GROMACS .gro file of C-alpha atoms in nm:
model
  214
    1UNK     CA    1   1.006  -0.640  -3.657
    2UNK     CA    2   1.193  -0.874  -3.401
    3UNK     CA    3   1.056  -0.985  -3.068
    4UNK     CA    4   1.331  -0.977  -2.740
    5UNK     CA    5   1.316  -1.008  -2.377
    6UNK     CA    6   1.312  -0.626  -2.223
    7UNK     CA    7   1.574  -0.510  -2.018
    8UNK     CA    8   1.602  -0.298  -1.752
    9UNK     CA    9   1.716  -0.015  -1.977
   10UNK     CA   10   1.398  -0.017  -2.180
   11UNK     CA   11   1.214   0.145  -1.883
   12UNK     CA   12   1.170   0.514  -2.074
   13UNK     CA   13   1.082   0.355  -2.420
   14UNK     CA   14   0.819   0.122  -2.261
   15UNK     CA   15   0.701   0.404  -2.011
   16UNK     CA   16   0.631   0.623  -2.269
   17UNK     CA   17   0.444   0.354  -2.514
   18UNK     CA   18   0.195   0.308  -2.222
   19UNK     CA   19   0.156   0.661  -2.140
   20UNK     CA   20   0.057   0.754  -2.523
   21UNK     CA   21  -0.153   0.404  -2.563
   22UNK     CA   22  -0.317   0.468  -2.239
   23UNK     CA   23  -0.664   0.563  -2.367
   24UNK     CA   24  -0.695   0.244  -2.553
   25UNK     CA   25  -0.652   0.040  -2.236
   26UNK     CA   26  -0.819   0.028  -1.919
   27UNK     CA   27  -0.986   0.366  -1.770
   28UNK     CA   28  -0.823   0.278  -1.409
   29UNK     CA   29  -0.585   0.407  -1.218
   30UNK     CA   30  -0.256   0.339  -1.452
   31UNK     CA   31  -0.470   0.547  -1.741
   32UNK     CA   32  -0.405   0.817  -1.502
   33UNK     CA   33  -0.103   0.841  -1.387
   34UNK     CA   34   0.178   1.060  -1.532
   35UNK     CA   35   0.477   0.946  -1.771
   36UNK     CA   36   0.710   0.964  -1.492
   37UNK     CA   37   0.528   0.732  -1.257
   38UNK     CA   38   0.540   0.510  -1.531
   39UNK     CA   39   0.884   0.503  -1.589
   40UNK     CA   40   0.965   0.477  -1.211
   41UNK     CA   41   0.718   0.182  -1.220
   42UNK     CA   42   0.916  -0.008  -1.511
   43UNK     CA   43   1.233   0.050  -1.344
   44UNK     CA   44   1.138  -0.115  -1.046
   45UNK     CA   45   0.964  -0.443  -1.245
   46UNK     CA   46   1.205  -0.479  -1.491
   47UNK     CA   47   1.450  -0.520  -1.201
   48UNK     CA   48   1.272  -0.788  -1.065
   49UNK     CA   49   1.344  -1.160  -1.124
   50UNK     CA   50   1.013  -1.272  -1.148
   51UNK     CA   51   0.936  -1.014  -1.428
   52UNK     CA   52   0.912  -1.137  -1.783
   53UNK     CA   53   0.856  -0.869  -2.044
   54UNK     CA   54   0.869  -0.924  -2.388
   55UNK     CA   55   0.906  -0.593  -2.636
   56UNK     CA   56   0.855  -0.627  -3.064
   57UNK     CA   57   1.096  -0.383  -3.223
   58UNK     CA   58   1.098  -0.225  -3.543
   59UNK     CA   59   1.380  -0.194  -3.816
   60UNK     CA   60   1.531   0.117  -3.656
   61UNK     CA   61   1.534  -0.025  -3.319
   62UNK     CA   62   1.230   0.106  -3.166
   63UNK     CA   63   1.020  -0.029  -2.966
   64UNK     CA   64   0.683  -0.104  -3.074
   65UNK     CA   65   0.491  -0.265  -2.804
   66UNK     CA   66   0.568  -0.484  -2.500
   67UNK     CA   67   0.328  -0.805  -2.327
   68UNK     CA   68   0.430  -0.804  -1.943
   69UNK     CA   69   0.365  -1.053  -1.660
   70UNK     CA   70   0.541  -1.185  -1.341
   71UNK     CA   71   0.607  -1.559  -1.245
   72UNK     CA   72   0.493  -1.500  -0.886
   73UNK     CA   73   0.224  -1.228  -0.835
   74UNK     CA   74   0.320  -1.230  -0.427
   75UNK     CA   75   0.676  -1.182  -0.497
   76UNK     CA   76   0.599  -0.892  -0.738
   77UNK     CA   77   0.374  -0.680  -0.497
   78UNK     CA   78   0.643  -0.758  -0.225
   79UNK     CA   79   0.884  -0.604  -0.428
   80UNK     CA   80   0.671  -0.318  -0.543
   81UNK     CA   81   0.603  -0.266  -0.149
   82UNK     CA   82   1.003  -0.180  -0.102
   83UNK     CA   83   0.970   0.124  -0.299
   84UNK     CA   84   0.654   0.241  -0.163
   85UNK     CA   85   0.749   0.599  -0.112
   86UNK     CA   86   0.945   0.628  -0.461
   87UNK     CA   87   0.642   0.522  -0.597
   88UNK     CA   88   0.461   0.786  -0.394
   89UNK     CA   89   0.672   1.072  -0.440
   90UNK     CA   90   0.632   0.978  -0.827
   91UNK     CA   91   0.213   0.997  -0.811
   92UNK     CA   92   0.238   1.322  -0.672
   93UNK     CA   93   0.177   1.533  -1.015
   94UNK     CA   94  -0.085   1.308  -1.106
   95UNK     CA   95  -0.289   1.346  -0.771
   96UNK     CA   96  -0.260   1.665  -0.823
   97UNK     CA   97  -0.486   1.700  -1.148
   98UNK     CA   98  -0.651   1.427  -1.032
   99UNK     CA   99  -0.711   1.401  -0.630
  100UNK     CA  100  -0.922   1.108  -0.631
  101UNK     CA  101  -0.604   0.857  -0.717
  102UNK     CA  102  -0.449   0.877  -0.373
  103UNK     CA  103  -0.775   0.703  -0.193
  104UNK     CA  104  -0.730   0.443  -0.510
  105UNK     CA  105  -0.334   0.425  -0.508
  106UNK     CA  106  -0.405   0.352  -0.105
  107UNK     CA  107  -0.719   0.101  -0.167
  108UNK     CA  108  -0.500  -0.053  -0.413
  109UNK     CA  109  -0.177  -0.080  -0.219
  110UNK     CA  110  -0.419  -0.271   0.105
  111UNK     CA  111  -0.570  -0.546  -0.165
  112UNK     CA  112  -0.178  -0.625  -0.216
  113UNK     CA  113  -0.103  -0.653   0.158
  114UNK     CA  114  -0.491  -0.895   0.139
  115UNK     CA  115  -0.566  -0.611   0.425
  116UNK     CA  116  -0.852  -0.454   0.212
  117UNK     CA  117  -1.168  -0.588   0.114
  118UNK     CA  118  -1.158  -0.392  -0.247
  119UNK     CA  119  -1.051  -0.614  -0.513
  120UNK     CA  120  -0.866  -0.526  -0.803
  121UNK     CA  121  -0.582  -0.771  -0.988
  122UNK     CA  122  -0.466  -1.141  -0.883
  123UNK     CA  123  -0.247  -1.137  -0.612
  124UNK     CA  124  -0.181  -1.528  -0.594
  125UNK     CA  125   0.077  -1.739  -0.868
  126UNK     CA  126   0.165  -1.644  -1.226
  127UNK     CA  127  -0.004  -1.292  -1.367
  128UNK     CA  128   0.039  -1.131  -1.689
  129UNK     CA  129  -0.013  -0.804  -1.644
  130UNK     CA  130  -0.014  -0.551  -1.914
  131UNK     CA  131  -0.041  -0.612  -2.311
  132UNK     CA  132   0.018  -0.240  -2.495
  133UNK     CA  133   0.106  -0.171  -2.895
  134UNK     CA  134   0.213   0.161  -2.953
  135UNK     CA  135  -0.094   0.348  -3.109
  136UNK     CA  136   0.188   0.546  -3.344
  137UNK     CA  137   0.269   0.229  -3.512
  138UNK     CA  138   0.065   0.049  -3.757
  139UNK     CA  139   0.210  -0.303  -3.809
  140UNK     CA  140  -0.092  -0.396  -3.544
  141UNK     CA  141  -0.054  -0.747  -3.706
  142UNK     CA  142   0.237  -0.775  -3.441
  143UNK     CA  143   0.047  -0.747  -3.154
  144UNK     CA  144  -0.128  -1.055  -3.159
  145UNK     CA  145   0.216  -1.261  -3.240
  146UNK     CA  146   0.373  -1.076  -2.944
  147UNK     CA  147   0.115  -1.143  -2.687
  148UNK     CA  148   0.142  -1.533  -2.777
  149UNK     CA  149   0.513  -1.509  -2.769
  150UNK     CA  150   0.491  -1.379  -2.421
  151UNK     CA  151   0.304  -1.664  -2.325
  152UNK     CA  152   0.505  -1.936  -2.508
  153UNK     CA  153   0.810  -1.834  -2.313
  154UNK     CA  154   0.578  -1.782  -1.987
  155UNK     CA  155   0.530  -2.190  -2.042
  156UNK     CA  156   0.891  -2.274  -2.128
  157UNK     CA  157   0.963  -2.085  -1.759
  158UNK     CA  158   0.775  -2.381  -1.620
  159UNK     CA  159   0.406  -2.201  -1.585
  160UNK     CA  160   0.125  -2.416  -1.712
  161UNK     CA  161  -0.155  -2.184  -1.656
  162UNK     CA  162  -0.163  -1.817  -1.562
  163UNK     CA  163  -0.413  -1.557  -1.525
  164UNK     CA  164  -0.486  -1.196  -1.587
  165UNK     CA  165  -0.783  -0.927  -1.587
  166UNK     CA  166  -0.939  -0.737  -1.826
  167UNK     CA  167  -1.245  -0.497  -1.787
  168UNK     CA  168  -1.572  -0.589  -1.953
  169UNK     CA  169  -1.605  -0.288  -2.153
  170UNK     CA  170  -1.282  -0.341  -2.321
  171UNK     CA  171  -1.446  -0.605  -2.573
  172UNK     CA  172  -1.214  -0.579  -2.813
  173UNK     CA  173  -0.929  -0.769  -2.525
  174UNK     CA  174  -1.245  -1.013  -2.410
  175UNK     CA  175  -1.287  -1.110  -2.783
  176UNK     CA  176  -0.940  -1.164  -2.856
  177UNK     CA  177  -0.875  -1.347  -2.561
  178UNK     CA  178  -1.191  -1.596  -2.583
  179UNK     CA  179  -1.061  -1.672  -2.983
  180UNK     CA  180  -0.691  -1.682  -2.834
  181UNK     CA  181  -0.801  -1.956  -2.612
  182UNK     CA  182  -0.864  -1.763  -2.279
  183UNK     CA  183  -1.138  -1.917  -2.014
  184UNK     CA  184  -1.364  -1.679  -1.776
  185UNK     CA  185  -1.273  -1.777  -1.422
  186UNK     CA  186  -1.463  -1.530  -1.236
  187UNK     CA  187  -1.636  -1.172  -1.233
  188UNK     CA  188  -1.616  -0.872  -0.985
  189UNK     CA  189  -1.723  -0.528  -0.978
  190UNK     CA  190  -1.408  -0.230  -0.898
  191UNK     CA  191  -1.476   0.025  -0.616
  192UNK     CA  192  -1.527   0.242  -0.934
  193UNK     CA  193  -1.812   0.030  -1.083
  194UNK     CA  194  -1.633  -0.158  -1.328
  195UNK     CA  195  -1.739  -0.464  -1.406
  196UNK     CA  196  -1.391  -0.685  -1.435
  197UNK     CA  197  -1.327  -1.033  -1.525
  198UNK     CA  198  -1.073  -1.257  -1.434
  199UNK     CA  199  -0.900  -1.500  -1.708
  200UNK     CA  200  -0.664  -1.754  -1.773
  201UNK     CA  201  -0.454  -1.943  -2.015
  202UNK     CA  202  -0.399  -2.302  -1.974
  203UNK     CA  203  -0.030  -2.263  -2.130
  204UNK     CA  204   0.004  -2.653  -2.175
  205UNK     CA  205  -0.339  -2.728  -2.386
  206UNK     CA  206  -0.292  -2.359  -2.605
  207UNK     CA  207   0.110  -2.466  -2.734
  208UNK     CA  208   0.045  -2.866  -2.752
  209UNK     CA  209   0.175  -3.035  -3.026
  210UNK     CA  210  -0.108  -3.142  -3.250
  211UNK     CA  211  -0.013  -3.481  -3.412
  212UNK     CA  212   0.126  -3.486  -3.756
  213UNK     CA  213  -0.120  -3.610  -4.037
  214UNK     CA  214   0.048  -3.871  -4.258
   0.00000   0.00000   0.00000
């Protein structure tokens, strides 16, 4: 297995890891949507400077899982705001099995604009975002060395503390993420009921140096 930044081109590999690992993450709206919304999603972020996406590969050059985030949440949704109607065009399939996503896609699209008062992700500063191992693959050992390569190069880009969300039910992430070093910054509940928290990394106290022992 060897860990490299993700390129543009890896949009179809990734789209489909999420799209098969999807019932092992969060039950919101991206565990919903169809393969092809994914892809067009990961070709838009993985074009984007302020993306940083990290992939683990295996020994014939698949991928086996990808930790994403953004440097500048703002700068993210701005650019996810150009290619509103791609985006839309792309959901179509999926709101039709499932009608209920287009008030959510639209409630979710207002929190990024701050016009809505439903909350759902960080909009503000530094934001990893999503943290998937392909369920076909069993060297899960990876997943954890992965994740804190994501953030180690997240802190050599010059952030020193960044946050992300993860649902309460998904204890498994909360766990992790407490033993990882993670802090609890705040709570809220999703339109859905959801209880959510909101976490963070101090990047600087997680990769210092401890001194050497003579």
């Amino acid at each position: 297995m060897r860990l490299r930044i993700a390129k543009p081109s890896d949009s179809a590999s990734i789209a489909e890891i999420h799209y098969l690992s999807r019932d092992k993450l969060t039950k919101g709206f991206f565990s919903h949507v169809s393969k092809y919304f994914l892809y067009q999603y990961y070709n838009i972020v993985l074009n984007d400077p302020n993306t940083v996406v990290v992939c683990a590969e295996d020994s014939d050059g698949e991928i086996a899982g990808f930790a994403s985030g953004t440097l500048d949440s703002e700068k993210q949704y701005a650019n996810l705001r150009k290619y509103k109607f791609r985006l839309a065009i792309a959901l179509i399939p999926s709101i039709a099995t499932s009608p209920r996503l287009l008030y959510e896609a639209i409630f979710r699209y207002l929190s990024t604009q701050k016009k809505g008062e439903k909350k759902y992700v960080s909009i503000y500063g530094p934001r990893t975002e999503f943290w998937v191992w392909d369920a076909r693959n069993k060297s899960t050992i990876w997943a954890g060395v992965l994740n804190n390569t994501h953030l180690h190069i997240l802190l050599l880009l010059g952030v020193k503390k960044i946050r992300f969300e993860v649902d309460a039910q998904n204890q498994s992430v909360v766990k992790f993420s407490e033993r990882n070093g993670a802090e609890f910054i705040s709570r809220f509940i999703l339109p859905d009921g959801r209880e959510r928290f909101i976490m963070q990394y101090d990047l600087v106290k997680k990769f210092r140096r401890k001194p050497r022992e003579n």
